[in-house]
Each structure stands twice: as structure tokens, then as C-alpha cells.
Amino acid sequence: MSTPEPGLLVALVGNPNTGKSTLFNALTGLRQRVGNYPGVTVARKSGTCDLGDGQKVELVDLPGLYSLAAASPDEQVVIDALSGNIAGDRRPDAVVLVVDSTNLLRNLFLASQVAELGRPVVIVLNQADVAKEQGLRIDTELLSRRLGGVPVVMSSAWKGEGILDVRRAIASAVAQQTPMKRVAWPTNIAAALTEVANVAATDTGKVVTEADAQRLLFDTNPSTADRLGWTVAQREKTLRSARDRVRNSGYNPMAAEPLVHYAHLRIVLEGVVTEGAGKAGRSAAVDRLLLHRVLGPVLFLGIMLGFFGSVFWLAKFPMEWIQFGVDALKGVVAPQLDAYPMLQSLLADGIIGGVGAFLVFLPQILILFLFIGILEDSGYMARAAFIMDRLFSWCGLNGKSFVPLLSGFACAIPSLLSTRTIEDPKARLATAFVVPFMSCSARFPVYALMCAAFIGPLYGPGWQSVVMIGMHCVGLFFAVPTAFVLTRLVLKVKPQPFVLELPRYQMPKPRDVIWRMWQNAAEFVSKAGTVIFAITIIVWALSYFPRDPSVAERIKVANPSATEEVLKAKVQATYVEQSYMGRFGKAVQPIFDPLGFDWKITVGVLASFPAREVIVSTLGVTYSVGEGAEADSQHLRKAMQDAKWSEGPRAGTPIFSLAAVLALMVFFALCSQCGPTIATLAQETGGWKWAAGSFVYMTALAWLAGTAVYQVVIRLS
Amino acid sequence: MNLEAVIVGAIVGVAAGWLIRRWAAAARRRKEGGCAGDCGCSTKLKPKR
């Protein structure tokens, strides 16, 4: 990729869910994440855009926003970027305003505000295909003339149409530097703006632009004043006097800006859009069914049941093929190293056993993200937000909390970043605190292993889906009262109405869905080849050493009639019990005894605190080492099904009883076992206090809930 | 000490060293205001003030 010319920086701005990131990807050839719901982009992303004539510019994709009156941190990113207030960034040389072609009036309000910045502007009327489908005809030439000659082009970034026109328009805007026609402020408001700009400039000694003056006069948010260093004491009197002046001219100072802009835009748009016969209202008809008060939640539950059922059903054979490959590899490698038992155990039991046990879940992860991609891109996820709103509003969460909580089902880290879309800092804090309760995809292999090994064989495949949904609801079940206590009693968050723009339904684009599947699969495999691989080696070493050579002799003497095979198994089991891991696990096991965990599960649970999926490879190693390298057909599920308590009051009974399996899954559903999540929570809440609180609270809750489940189920069964 | 023990010791040592280096790098990145995830991306999140 060639370096862009210095000084040429172009920003991509627009309302949420207008296709900015899709256009950004089409212009730069990058693969920035896109989604058919608002709030997908929460931080600036940049790439190089070729303008078609060899000229290159740096293009910056910014989060979506409705107005320049920044209320939330992601909106503040846009204001900072447009005013050149981001570290290492210049002020953009041109701004590309991405507008939804089907809703010009509302979308152009932001464009009209951006015009006040005085930068050259390109208007891209995106989603032109949908406008055409709805029978809308837009006179782009007339609109361009009315907006002062700025380039106006139509595109359908999703279909890759009109991209060349956008490149040419950016080149033209950069070359001609044509600013967009500004709104004509009524005399009194213009005078008030001049007064604010002059006093602020005098008080701070800084250049105060007209755009700055508008933000100071019209917004209650002090971010512009803070940036300029205009103190409360300095600005209070001036702003009161200026707002009184606006009020005296018949405008409410807080509503004057949209009123004047919309009046201006109504004149600009007169005759620009012609409505013909189209297929409008299809989304509305589907929504009447999917958002029905009774049918909506029932259909939602049905979709989720089908979703998890299909994950098991479709992944069954690919998982068996991978397991077969892992066993075959172990079968080939182990005999080659018969002369080197230590190296043989490291490769066969440690690396192949541990990493293999983890990799087996790749097909389920692929299918999981295939379904998530389809649900997101079709527009259904935003409807799910609407359905769940009643629950969220009851527990005092802001309606905007849904997007972070929803994406928390994939991974908590981007979800914590997306809490920046929430304006109220207290609501943002409460949402960030409960995001780790959402059942992320790292928990999935743990549930899948337990369901496939115990729930499916015992109760049938249907119950696998039910337990899977149940485990995904456990986090939600505890998140709701936690949020209730936090928002109502601790933080005292003011309730806010839920405003979510429902995206239109669309056919998911196979390229985007497959790309997302590929990204997640690559991340999963890369994790298996790096972090899981390294942790597996450490876990193997701790499960293998120390080895007392006299153990074999002592066991042989104590069991004179035992066959060679039985003796070998007893020696292996004794070695593992006497290893560092065995000793440590046995020392800590009493803490987890009320949950029905033996020392091997305890070791798995403790090893999973940096990353929860480590339990699968840890169990893979501890059970492999215990069985010996030659037990290549004994894959993890079978070894766990056969495991029995060797001592104590439960001696001879299965370790993985229904009670222990459910307790383990509930523990994993609630426990705070992800180092990067805790670090991100600390970063997003501005300190370690809330992150440490979340860790202690979730871990204690997981232990209590796991204990309760084990004790209740064991008594009932 | 035999060769087998040396090879196994080296593998375990490299794995432990790599993990420690990775976690230290992630902690440093967070301190500098970068992405707090351990994905290795270099996204800068703090605006200039």
C-alpha cells in the first residue's frame, strides 16, 4: 500500500447505520467490521483511499452520530477528529458526509452542522438501491446547486455501486475546496453567537471559530468550553446573556439550532425528492409479526432454540473428523518416541492432547459466528434489542445498553468499548459492569464439551439446546438484578427512553458473513497455536514433574497379581497425583469441594482465570497424562465420562455427575475468568476500583451459584 | 543431564518466557493508552487533551 500524500486527510461522517464502514471498506479495500445495527463503530479507523488518478488520501472512518452536540464518548471522538483534536491527527482536509438516501431531511441536519466547520464537503447519498426500490427519485444536480455546488453523488456501498463516483467527488472536493452553503442565522442568534465567540476568545486567548461558538451557545455539554479552557466562572454570565438574547427573539436556546437548520433544509430539499410507486413498508409488515407483544418473544425463543440446536447438529461430523485427525496424529507421533518417554508425553499428551481438545470446537465456533452474522446483517438483532427492552428498562438500564450487552455474547472486550455510545456516565458504568455476565464465545467450548459428553448422551440432543440456552440465560439472570441494584440503589441512574433506529431488513451479504466467520476462526486457531499452545506446555510440565522412578517398583510390589496394563495405568495415575499440579490441585480442591469438583477440575478452573477456554486444553492434558500416551483413542469426552472419585465419601461414583456438570457450567457462566476483559473494564471505567469489584463480585457469585446448583441437584437426584 | 531433558526444558522455558513477554507487552500497551485487549492491535483510544 503506498503512503498517502502528507496533508490529505478525509473524514467519513454520518448518522448511525448509514453504511459508512461499508463505504470505508469499499474505498480503502480494508475489512473494517460492519453490521446492520447502529453503534458498530466506536473508535476512529483509518485507511488509504485511491482517488482514481493515482492520488491517495488517508480516509478516516468515524462513529455514527445524529448531531454535533456530543453527548457520548464515541460522538466526542467525531468532534475531536473534525476539529483536529486527536493525538497525531490533523484537521481533515475534506469531509465525506454519508447520508441515507431514504431519509434526506434528517440525515442532512448533521451535514448542515458540519458545513459550519467550513471544510470542503462531499455528500454521498448511500443506500441508493433502497431508495430506488421505494420509488424515490433524487435530483442530485439540483441538491448540489442548492448546497452551494458541493459534489453530491449516489452510491450503494453494500452492492459496490457508485464507488468510482465517490472517489472522483472526493478528488474534486479536495482540489476545489468548495465549502457547503451554511445556514442563515436570524439576526439575534447571529449576534448572540458573535458575542460568545468574542468573549471566549478574549477570556481564553485562543481562536474561537463560529462552529465553536455554536457548540458553546447551544449545548449543555461543556466539552468545547473545556477544550478551549473557558472556565465556568468566565463563561456563565456571557452564556446566560447570549441565551437570553436568543430567547427574546422567540427561540428556545436549546431548540433554536435544529429549528433553524430544519427550516433551511426544507427549502433546500424542495423539489429534490420525487416519490414514485415503490415497495415501501415490507419491513413494517415483517415487524408487525416479529415485534408483536406476545408472538415476538415466542419467535425470539424459537429462533434461539433453532440456532443452538443447529450448532450441535451441523458441527457433529466435522468435530468427529477433527477428533479422528488428532487421534491419528497422536497415533503416528507417540510410537516414534518410545525411546524418549518424556518427550513422547510432552508431544502426545501435552501438545497434541491439549491443543487438539481445544481445536475440536472449531466447527461449532464457525457455525456460531455464521448464525450471529446472519442475524446481525439481516437486521433481526436490532429487533431483538427492542424485544428485550422491557426487561432492560425494568432493571434501570439505558436503552442503548442493549448493543454492548448483545455483542457481549460474542466477546466482552468490543462490548465494553461500545458502552461509549451511552451518554449518561452512570448508565455507562452500570452497563460496563454487567457486560462480563453475558455469555461470550469463550464459554461456548466449555458448555459444548459438557453438553456433548453428558447432557446429550443422558437426556437426548434436544436437551443440549435447552441447556445451552439456559447457560446463556444464567448470566442474564444475574445481570438483571445486579443492574437493578447498581442503577437504582448505588449509582442512582436517571431512567432514559429507549431510542433505537430499527434498520431495514436485508439479505445478509455472504462475503461479509463469511469474512466474519473467517476472522473468528482465524482468531480461534491463532489462539490455539499461541496462548493455548504455550499454556498447554506449562500445564503439561506441571502435571508431569516430579517423577519418582521408585513409584513403578512400589506399585508392582503392592499389586503382584495385576496385569501389565493395569499396573501401567496405576503408575500413570500416581505420577499425575504426585505432580506439582496434582499436589496444588489437591491442596486447593477443598475450596471447590462444595461444587463437586475434584482436583483435576479444580486445576482446570484455576488455570482458566487468564482465559476461560483454557479449561478444555487443561482437562485434555491432565486426562491424557493420566491415561498415558498409548491411550490415543481415549479422547477427552470418553475419559471424563469414565472418571470416578478414587477416595473419600464419593469413592467409586462418577466425578462428572449431572450435579457437578451443571455446577461447572454455572460457575463458568458467572465467573470473571478473562484477564483482558478485566483490564478493558479498568480502562473504560477510568481505574481499577470497578474492575477489581467486578472480579471479586462475579467470582464469589459463581462459587455461590455453583455450590447451590450442586447441592440442590445432588439432593434431588 | 541427558539430551531429552535439555530439549524438554528448553521447550517449557521458551513457552513460559513467551507467555510472560506477551502479558508484559499487553500491560505496557494498556499503560500507553492503547487497546486493552490482548489482540495485539495498536488502536489508540485516548483523545489529545
PDB file of N, CA, C and O in Angstrom, chain A residues 335-398:
ATOM      1  N   PRO A 335       4.414 -43.579  18.851  1.00  0.00           N
ATOM      2  CA  PRO A 335       5.320 -44.731  18.702  1.00  0.00           C
ATOM      3  C   PRO A 335       6.735 -44.357  18.258  1.00  0.00           C
ATOM      4  O   PRO A 335       7.694 -45.065  18.551  1.00  0.00           O
ATOM      5  N   GLN A 336       6.874 -43.213  17.543  1.00  0.00           N
ATOM      6  CA  GLN A 336       8.207 -42.788  17.081  1.00  0.00           C
ATOM      7  C   GLN A 336       9.116 -42.423  18.260  1.00  0.00           C
ATOM      8  O   GLN A 336      10.337 -42.375  18.118  1.00  0.00           O
ATOM      9  N   LEU A 337       8.487 -42.088  19.381  1.00  0.00           N
ATOM     10  CA  LEU A 337       9.279 -41.575  20.514  1.00  0.00           C
ATOM     11  C   LEU A 337       9.273 -42.533  21.704  1.00  0.00           C
ATOM     12  O   LEU A 337       9.442 -42.106  22.848  1.00  0.00           O
ATOM     13  N   ASP A 338       9.079 -43.834  21.442  1.00  0.00           N
ATOM     14  CA  ASP A 338       9.031 -44.806  22.532  1.00  0.00           C
ATOM     15  C   ASP A 338      10.303 -44.794  23.383  1.00  0.00           C
ATOM     16  O   ASP A 338      10.254 -45.041  24.583  1.00  0.00           O
ATOM     17  N   ALA A 339      11.412 -44.449  22.734  1.00  0.00           N
ATOM     18  CA  ALA A 339      12.682 -44.455  23.466  1.00  0.00           C
ATOM     19  C   ALA A 339      12.851 -43.207  24.335  1.00  0.00           C
ATOM     20  O   ALA A 339      13.768 -43.129  25.155  1.00  0.00           O
ATOM     21  N   TYR A 340      12.002 -42.214  24.101  1.00  0.00           N
ATOM     22  CA  TYR A 340      12.101 -40.944  24.852  1.00  0.00           C
ATOM     23  C   TYR A 340      10.755 -40.650  25.530  1.00  0.00           C
ATOM     24  O   TYR A 340       9.977 -39.837  25.042  1.00  0.00           O
ATOM     25  N   PRO A 341      10.454 -41.293  26.646  1.00  0.00           N
ATOM     26  CA  PRO A 341       9.107 -41.177  27.243  1.00  0.00           C
ATOM     27  C   PRO A 341       8.706 -39.751  27.634  1.00  0.00           C
ATOM     28  O   PRO A 341       7.542 -39.384  27.536  1.00  0.00           O
ATOM     29  N   MET A 342       9.704 -38.958  28.060  1.00  0.00           N
ATOM     30  CA  MET A 342       9.371 -37.590  28.495  1.00  0.00           C
ATOM     31  C   MET A 342       8.934 -36.746  27.285  1.00  0.00           C
ATOM     32  O   MET A 342       7.894 -36.077  27.319  1.00  0.00           O
ATOM     33  N   LEU A 343       9.720 -36.831  26.226  1.00  0.00           N
ATOM     34  CA  LEU A 343       9.421 -36.087  25.005  1.00  0.00           C
ATOM     35  C   LEU A 343       8.114 -36.611  24.380  1.00  0.00           C
ATOM     36  O   LEU A 343       7.293 -35.844  23.871  1.00  0.00           O
ATOM     37  N   GLN A 344       7.948 -37.931  24.471  1.00  0.00           N
ATOM     38  CA  GLN A 344       6.728 -38.553  23.939  1.00  0.00           C
ATOM     39  C   GLN A 344       5.487 -38.003  24.663  1.00  0.00           C
ATOM     40  O   GLN A 344       4.498 -37.625  24.040  1.00  0.00           O
ATOM     41  N   SER A 345       5.590 -37.908  25.979  1.00  0.00           N
ATOM     42  CA  SER A 345       4.447 -37.397  26.754  1.00  0.00           C
ATOM     43  C   SER A 345       4.195 -35.922  26.441  1.00  0.00           C
ATOM     44  O   SER A 345       3.043 -35.501  26.311  1.00  0.00           O
ATOM     45  N   LEU A 346       5.285 -35.135  26.315  1.00  0.00           N
ATOM     46  CA  LEU A 346       5.113 -33.705  26.003  1.00  0.00           C
ATOM     47  C   LEU A 346       4.380 -33.526  24.670  1.00  0.00           C
ATOM     48  O   LEU A 346       3.407 -32.757  24.589  1.00  0.00           O
ATOM     49  N   LEU A 347       4.805 -34.248  23.646  1.00  0.00           N
ATOM     50  CA  LEU A 347       4.189 -34.074  22.330  1.00  0.00           C
ATOM     51  C   LEU A 347       2.788 -34.702  22.260  1.00  0.00           C
ATOM     52  O   LEU A 347       1.833 -34.055  21.827  1.00  0.00           O
ATOM     53  N   ALA A 348       2.691 -35.967  22.716  1.00  0.00           N
ATOM     54  CA  ALA A 348       1.423 -36.679  22.538  1.00  0.00           C
ATOM     55  C   ALA A 348       0.358 -36.235  23.541  1.00  0.00           C
ATOM     56  O   ALA A 348      -0.756 -35.875  23.153  1.00  0.00           O
ATOM     57  N   ASP A 349       0.708 -36.239  24.850  1.00  0.00           N
ATOM     58  CA  ASP A 349      -0.301 -35.889  25.868  1.00  0.00           C
ATOM     59  C   ASP A 349      -0.466 -34.379  25.997  1.00  0.00           C
ATOM     60  O   ASP A 349      -1.582 -33.879  26.131  1.00  0.00           O
ATOM     61  N   GLY A 350       0.696 -33.686  26.005  1.00  0.00           N
ATOM     62  CA  GLY A 350       0.645 -32.240  26.238  1.00  0.00           C
ATOM     63  C   GLY A 350       0.164 -31.486  25.030  1.00  0.00           C
ATOM     64  O   GLY A 350      -0.980 -31.002  24.997  1.00  0.00           O
ATOM     65  N   ILE A 351       1.000 -31.426  23.998  1.00  0.00           N
ATOM     66  CA  ILE A 351       0.687 -30.548  22.870  1.00  0.00           C
ATOM     67  C   ILE A 351      -0.482 -31.086  22.039  1.00  0.00           C
ATOM     68  O   ILE A 351      -1.481 -30.385  21.850  1.00  0.00           O
ATOM     69  N   ILE A 352      -0.385 -32.337  21.580  1.00  0.00           N
ATOM     70  CA  ILE A 352      -1.469 -32.855  20.712  1.00  0.00           C
ATOM     71  C   ILE A 352      -2.760 -33.047  21.528  1.00  0.00           C
ATOM     72  O   ILE A 352      -3.846 -32.674  21.093  1.00  0.00           O
ATOM     73  N   GLY A 353      -2.620 -33.593  22.746  1.00  0.00           N
ATOM     74  CA  GLY A 353      -3.812 -33.823  23.584  1.00  0.00           C
ATOM     75  C   GLY A 353      -4.490 -32.521  23.977  1.00  0.00           C
ATOM     76  O   GLY A 353      -5.710 -32.384  23.884  1.00  0.00           O
ATOM     77  N   GLY A 354      -3.684 -31.541  24.421  1.00  0.00           N
ATOM     78  CA  GLY A 354      -4.251 -30.288  24.921  1.00  0.00           C
ATOM     79  C   GLY A 354      -4.779 -29.394  23.816  1.00  0.00           C
ATOM     80  O   GLY A 354      -5.949 -28.990  23.817  1.00  0.00           O
ATOM     81  N   VAL A 355      -3.933 -29.109  22.821  1.00  0.00           N
ATOM     82  CA  VAL A 355      -4.351 -28.214  21.729  1.00  0.00           C
ATOM     83  C   VAL A 355      -5.448 -28.897  20.905  1.00  0.00           C
ATOM     84  O   VAL A 355      -6.410 -28.247  20.474  1.00  0.00           O
ATOM     85  N   GLY A 356      -5.328 -30.232  20.719  1.00  0.00           N
ATOM     86  CA  GLY A 356      -6.335 -30.983  19.959  1.00  0.00           C
ATOM     87  C   GLY A 356      -7.704 -30.892  20.605  1.00  0.00           C
ATOM     88  O   GLY A 356      -8.714 -30.679  19.937  1.00  0.00           O
ATOM     89  N   ALA A 357      -7.741 -31.023  21.942  1.00  0.00           N
ATOM     90  CA  ALA A 357      -9.025 -30.954  22.662  1.00  0.00           C
ATOM     91  C   ALA A 357      -9.695 -29.610  22.429  1.00  0.00           C
ATOM     92  O   ALA A 357     -10.922 -29.507  22.378  1.00  0.00           O
ATOM     93  N   PHE A 358      -8.901 -28.560  22.271  1.00  0.00           N
ATOM     94  CA  PHE A 358      -9.430 -27.209  22.049  1.00  0.00           C
ATOM     95  C   PHE A 358      -9.874 -27.032  20.592  1.00  0.00           C
ATOM     96  O   PHE A 358     -10.956 -26.507  20.312  1.00  0.00           O
ATOM     97  N   LEU A 359      -9.029 -27.526  19.671  1.00  0.00           N
ATOM     98  CA  LEU A 359      -9.307 -27.329  18.242  1.00  0.00           C
ATOM     99  C   LEU A 359     -10.561 -28.059  17.761  1.00  0.00           C
ATOM    100  O   LEU A 359     -11.169 -27.664  16.768  1.00  0.00           O
ATOM    101  N   VAL A 360     -10.943 -29.111  18.480  1.00  0.00           N
ATOM    102  CA  VAL A 360     -12.130 -29.882  18.097  1.00  0.00           C
ATOM    103  C   VAL A 360     -13.368 -28.977  18.005  1.00  0.00           C
ATOM    104  O   VAL A 360     -14.295 -29.246  17.247  1.00  0.00           O
ATOM    105  N   PHE A 361     -13.362 -27.862  18.753  1.00  0.00           N
ATOM    106  CA  PHE A 361     -14.553 -26.990  18.788  1.00  0.00           C
ATOM    107  C   PHE A 361     -14.592 -25.972  17.650  1.00  0.00           C
ATOM    108  O   PHE A 361     -15.516 -25.171  17.577  1.00  0.00           O
ATOM    109  N   LEU A 362     -13.602 -26.015  16.764  1.00  0.00           N
ATOM    110  CA  LEU A 362     -13.572 -25.058  15.653  1.00  0.00           C
ATOM    111  C   LEU A 362     -14.865 -25.079  14.817  1.00  0.00           C
ATOM    112  O   LEU A 362     -15.426 -24.012  14.531  1.00  0.00           O
ATOM    113  N   PRO A 363     -15.403 -26.253  14.430  1.00  0.00           N
ATOM    114  CA  PRO A 363     -16.646 -26.228  13.629  1.00  0.00           C
ATOM    115  C   PRO A 363     -17.803 -25.532  14.348  1.00  0.00           C
ATOM    116  O   PRO A 363     -18.565 -24.790  13.724  1.00  0.00           O
ATOM    117  N   GLN A 364     -17.913 -25.734  15.672  1.00  0.00           N
ATOM    118  CA  GLN A 364     -19.012 -25.078  16.404  1.00  0.00           C
ATOM    119  C   GLN A 364     -18.820 -23.565  16.433  1.00  0.00           C
ATOM    120  O   GLN A 364     -19.786 -22.808  16.312  1.00  0.00           O
ATOM    121  N   ILE A 365     -17.578 -23.121  16.581  1.00  0.00           N
ATOM    122  CA  ILE A 365     -17.305 -21.676  16.585  1.00  0.00           C
ATOM    123  C   ILE A 365     -17.654 -21.088  15.218  1.00  0.00           C
ATOM    124  O   ILE A 365     -18.282 -20.024  15.131  1.00  0.00           O
ATOM    125  N   LEU A 366     -17.288 -21.799  14.149  1.00  0.00           N
ATOM    126  CA  LEU A 366     -17.597 -21.320  12.792  1.00  0.00           C
ATOM    127  C   LEU A 366     -19.106 -21.185  12.598  1.00  0.00           C
ATOM    128  O   LEU A 366     -19.589 -20.163  12.092  1.00  0.00           O
ATOM    129  N   ILE A 367     -19.848 -22.203  13.013  1.00  0.00           N
ATOM    130  CA  ILE A 367     -21.307 -22.185  12.808  1.00  0.00           C
ATOM    131  C   ILE A 367     -21.959 -21.120  13.706  1.00  0.00           C
ATOM    132  O   ILE A 367     -22.871 -20.414  13.290  1.00  0.00           O
ATOM    133  N   LEU A 368     -21.415 -20.974  14.930  1.00  0.00           N
ATOM    134  CA  LEU A 368     -21.925 -19.941  15.849  1.00  0.00           C
ATOM    135  C   LEU A 368     -21.823 -18.559  15.204  1.00  0.00           C
ATOM    136  O   LEU A 368     -22.788 -17.786  15.179  1.00  0.00           O
ATOM    137  N   PHE A 369     -20.667 -18.243  14.636  1.00  0.00           N
ATOM    138  CA  PHE A 369     -20.487 -16.916  14.037  1.00  0.00           C
ATOM    139  C   PHE A 369     -21.199 -16.783  12.688  1.00  0.00           C
ATOM    140  O   PHE A 369     -21.536 -15.673  12.286  1.00  0.00           O
ATOM    141  N   LEU A 370     -21.449 -17.895  12.027  1.00  0.00           N
ATOM    142  CA  LEU A 370     -22.258 -17.846  10.804  1.00  0.00           C
ATOM    143  C   LEU A 370     -23.668 -17.359  11.162  1.00  0.00           C
ATOM    144  O   LEU A 370     -24.209 -16.440  10.547  1.00  0.00           O
ATOM    145  N   PHE A 371     -24.237 -17.953  12.218  1.00  0.00           N
ATOM    146  CA  PHE A 371     -25.597 -17.568  12.625  1.00  0.00           C
ATOM    147  C   PHE A 371     -25.636 -16.142  13.174  1.00  0.00           C
ATOM    148  O   PHE A 371     -26.558 -15.394  12.874  1.00  0.00           O
ATOM    149  N   ILE A 372     -24.616 -15.785  13.978  1.00  0.00           N
ATOM    150  CA  ILE A 372     -24.589 -14.415  14.523  1.00  0.00           C
ATOM    151  C   ILE A 372     -24.514 -13.418  13.357  1.00  0.00           C
ATOM    152  O   ILE A 372     -25.228 -12.412  13.338  1.00  0.00           O
ATOM    153  N   GLY A 373     -23.675 -13.719  12.365  1.00  0.00           N
ATOM    154  CA  GLY A 373     -23.529 -12.837  11.192  1.00  0.00           C
ATOM    155  C   GLY A 373     -24.851 -12.687  10.454  1.00  0.00           C
ATOM    156  O   GLY A 373     -25.236 -11.579  10.079  1.00  0.00           O
ATOM    157  N   ILE A 374     -25.558 -13.808  10.263  1.00  0.00           N
ATOM    158  CA  ILE A 374     -26.836 -13.758   9.539  1.00  0.00           C
ATOM    159  C   ILE A 374     -27.853 -12.932  10.328  1.00  0.00           C
ATOM    160  O   ILE A 374     -28.544 -12.075   9.772  1.00  0.00           O
ATOM    161  N   LEU A 375     -27.932 -13.168  11.644  1.00  0.00           N
ATOM    162  CA  LEU A 375     -28.910 -12.433  12.467  1.00  0.00           C
ATOM    163  C   LEU A 375     -28.593 -10.936  12.490  1.00  0.00           C
ATOM    164  O   LEU A 375     -29.495 -10.102  12.426  1.00  0.00           O
ATOM    165  N   GLU A 376     -27.305 -10.596  12.563  1.00  0.00           N
ATOM    166  CA  GLU A 376     -26.924  -9.172  12.606  1.00  0.00           C
ATOM    167  C   GLU A 376     -27.192  -8.490  11.272  1.00  0.00           C
ATOM    168  O   GLU A 376     -27.810  -7.440  11.217  1.00  0.00           O
ATOM    169  N   ASP A 377     -26.701  -9.106  10.190  1.00  0.00           N
ATOM    170  CA  ASP A 377     -26.803  -8.457   8.880  1.00  0.00           C
ATOM    171  C   ASP A 377     -28.234  -8.384   8.368  1.00  0.00           C
ATOM    172  O   ASP A 377     -28.575  -7.497   7.599  1.00  0.00           O
ATOM    173  N   SER A 378     -29.078  -9.326   8.798  1.00  0.00           N
ATOM    174  CA  SER A 378     -30.458  -9.299   8.319  1.00  0.00           C
ATOM    175  C   SER A 378     -31.242  -8.165   8.972  1.00  0.00           C
ATOM    176  O   SER A 378     -32.278  -7.749   8.476  1.00  0.00           O
ATOM    177  N   GLY A 379     -30.738  -7.656  10.109  1.00  0.00           N
ATOM    178  CA  GLY A 379     -31.459  -6.597  10.818  1.00  0.00           C
ATOM    179  C   GLY A 379     -32.258  -7.136  11.988  1.00  0.00           C
ATOM    180  O   GLY A 379     -32.915  -6.376  12.705  1.00  0.00           O
ATOM    181  N   TYR A 380     -32.195  -8.461  12.241  1.00  0.00           N
ATOM    182  CA  TYR A 380     -33.019  -9.029  13.317  1.00  0.00           C
ATOM    183  C   TYR A 380     -32.468  -8.674  14.703  1.00  0.00           C
ATOM    184  O   TYR A 380     -33.231  -8.530  15.655  1.00  0.00           O
ATOM    185  N   MET A 381     -31.136  -8.528  14.822  1.00  0.00           N
ATOM    186  CA  MET A 381     -30.541  -8.269  16.134  1.00  0.00           C
ATOM    187  C   MET A 381     -31.111  -6.996  16.771  1.00  0.00           C
ATOM    188  O   MET A 381     -31.334  -6.947  17.970  1.00  0.00           O
ATOM    189  N   ALA A 382     -31.311  -5.968  15.946  1.00  0.00           N
ATOM    190  CA  ALA A 382     -31.866  -4.718  16.472  1.00  0.00           C
ATOM    191  C   ALA A 382     -33.293  -4.943  16.967  1.00  0.00           C
ATOM    192  O   ALA A 382     -33.735  -4.331  17.942  1.00  0.00           O
ATOM    193  N   ARG A 383     -34.033  -5.853  16.298  1.00  0.00           N
ATOM    194  CA  ARG A 383     -35.391  -6.188  16.764  1.00  0.00           C
ATOM    195  C   ARG A 383     -35.320  -6.923  18.092  1.00  0.00           C
ATOM    196  O   ARG A 383     -36.161  -6.739  18.979  1.00  0.00           O
ATOM    197  N   ALA A 384     -34.295  -7.778  18.234  1.00  0.00           N
ATOM    198  CA  ALA A 384     -34.115  -8.491  19.498  1.00  0.00           C
ATOM    199  C   ALA A 384     -33.903  -7.479  20.626  1.00  0.00           C
ATOM    200  O   ALA A 384     -34.393  -7.663  21.740  1.00  0.00           O
ATOM    201  N   ALA A 385     -33.204  -6.385  20.302  1.00  0.00           N
ATOM    202  CA  ALA A 385     -32.988  -5.320  21.280  1.00  0.00           C
ATOM    203  C   ALA A 385     -34.318  -4.739  21.731  1.00  0.00           C
ATOM    204  O   ALA A 385     -34.561  -4.501  22.915  1.00  0.00           O
ATOM    205  N   PHE A 386     -35.179  -4.545  20.750  1.00  0.00           N
ATOM    206  CA  PHE A 386     -36.500  -3.968  21.027  1.00  0.00           C
ATOM    207  C   PHE A 386     -37.312  -4.903  21.935  1.00  0.00           C
ATOM    208  O   PHE A 386     -37.957  -4.476  22.888  1.00  0.00           O
ATOM    209  N   ILE A 387     -37.235  -6.215  21.630  1.00  0.00           N
ATOM    210  CA  ILE A 387     -37.985  -7.206  22.411  1.00  0.00           C
ATOM    211  C   ILE A 387     -37.486  -7.236  23.858  1.00  0.00           C
ATOM    212  O   ILE A 387     -38.268  -7.348  24.799  1.00  0.00           O
ATOM    213  N   MET A 388     -36.166  -7.118  24.013  1.00  0.00           N
ATOM    214  CA  MET A 388     -35.585  -7.213  25.357  1.00  0.00           C
ATOM    215  C   MET A 388     -35.673  -5.903  26.138  1.00  0.00           C
ATOM    216  O   MET A 388     -35.325  -5.863  27.317  1.00  0.00           O
ATOM    217  N   ASP A 389     -36.103  -4.839  25.473  1.00  0.00           N
ATOM    218  CA  ASP A 389     -36.087  -3.524  26.117  1.00  0.00           C
ATOM    219  C   ASP A 389     -36.901  -3.477  27.401  1.00  0.00           C
ATOM    220  O   ASP A 389     -36.527  -2.823  28.360  1.00  0.00           O
ATOM    221  N   ARG A 390     -38.042  -4.198  27.408  1.00  0.00           N
ATOM    222  CA  ARG A 390     -38.891  -4.170  28.607  1.00  0.00           C
ATOM    223  C   ARG A 390     -38.109  -4.647  29.838  1.00  0.00           C
ATOM    224  O   ARG A 390     -38.196  -4.079  30.903  1.00  0.00           O
ATOM    225  N   LEU A 391     -37.324  -5.716  29.614  1.00  0.00           N
ATOM    226  CA  LEU A 391     -36.522  -6.275  30.700  1.00  0.00           C
ATOM    227  C   LEU A 391     -35.458  -5.276  31.140  1.00  0.00           C
ATOM    228  O   LEU A 391     -35.264  -5.035  32.335  1.00  0.00           O
ATOM    229  N   PHE A 392     -34.801  -4.656  30.153  1.00  0.00           N
ATOM    230  CA  PHE A 392     -33.722  -3.723  30.481  1.00  0.00           C
ATOM    231  C   PHE A 392     -34.249  -2.461  31.168  1.00  0.00           C
ATOM    232  O   PHE A 392     -33.628  -1.965  32.093  1.00  0.00           O
ATOM    233  N   SER A 393     -35.382  -1.962  30.690  1.00  0.00           N
ATOM    234  CA  SER A 393     -35.884  -0.737  31.293  1.00  0.00           C
ATOM    235  C   SER A 393     -36.341  -1.008  32.725  1.00  0.00           C
ATOM    236  O   SER A 393     -36.213  -0.153  33.586  1.00  0.00           O
ATOM    237  N   TRP A 394     -36.817  -2.257  32.986  1.00  0.00           N
ATOM    238  CA  TRP A 394     -37.215  -2.603  34.346  1.00  0.00           C
ATOM    239  C   TRP A 394     -36.016  -2.534  35.290  1.00  0.00           C
ATOM    240  O   TRP A 394     -36.119  -2.055  36.409  1.00  0.00           O
ATOM    241  N   CYS A 395     -34.873  -3.005  34.821  1.00  0.00           N
ATOM    242  CA  CYS A 395     -33.711  -3.031  35.722  1.00  0.00           C
ATOM    243  C   CYS A 395     -32.935  -1.719  35.670  1.00  0.00           C
ATOM    244  O   CYS A 395     -31.845  -1.626  36.220  1.00  0.00           O
ATOM    245  N   GLY A 396     -33.502  -0.713  35.026  1.00  0.00           N
ATOM    246  CA  GLY A 396     -32.923   0.632  35.095  1.00  0.00           C
ATOM    247  C   GLY A 396     -31.810   0.905  34.114  1.00  0.00           C
ATOM    248  O   GLY A 396     -31.132   1.923  34.211  1.00  0.00           O
ATOM    249  N   LEU A 397     -31.599  -0.015  33.165  1.00  0.00           N
ATOM    250  CA  LEU A 397     -30.525   0.229  32.203  1.00  0.00           C
ATOM    251  C   LEU A 397     -31.017   1.119  31.075  1.00  0.00           C
ATOM    252  O   LEU A 397     -32.175   1.062  30.688  1.00  0.00           O
ATOM    253  N   ASN A 398     -30.103   1.907  30.556  1.00  0.00           N
ATOM    254  CA  ASN A 398     -30.391   2.752  29.421  1.00  0.00           C
ATOM    255  C   ASN A 398     -30.689   1.868  28.207  1.00  0.00           C
ATOM    256  O   ASN A 398     -30.092   0.799  28.068  1.00  0.00           O
TER     257      ASN A 398
END
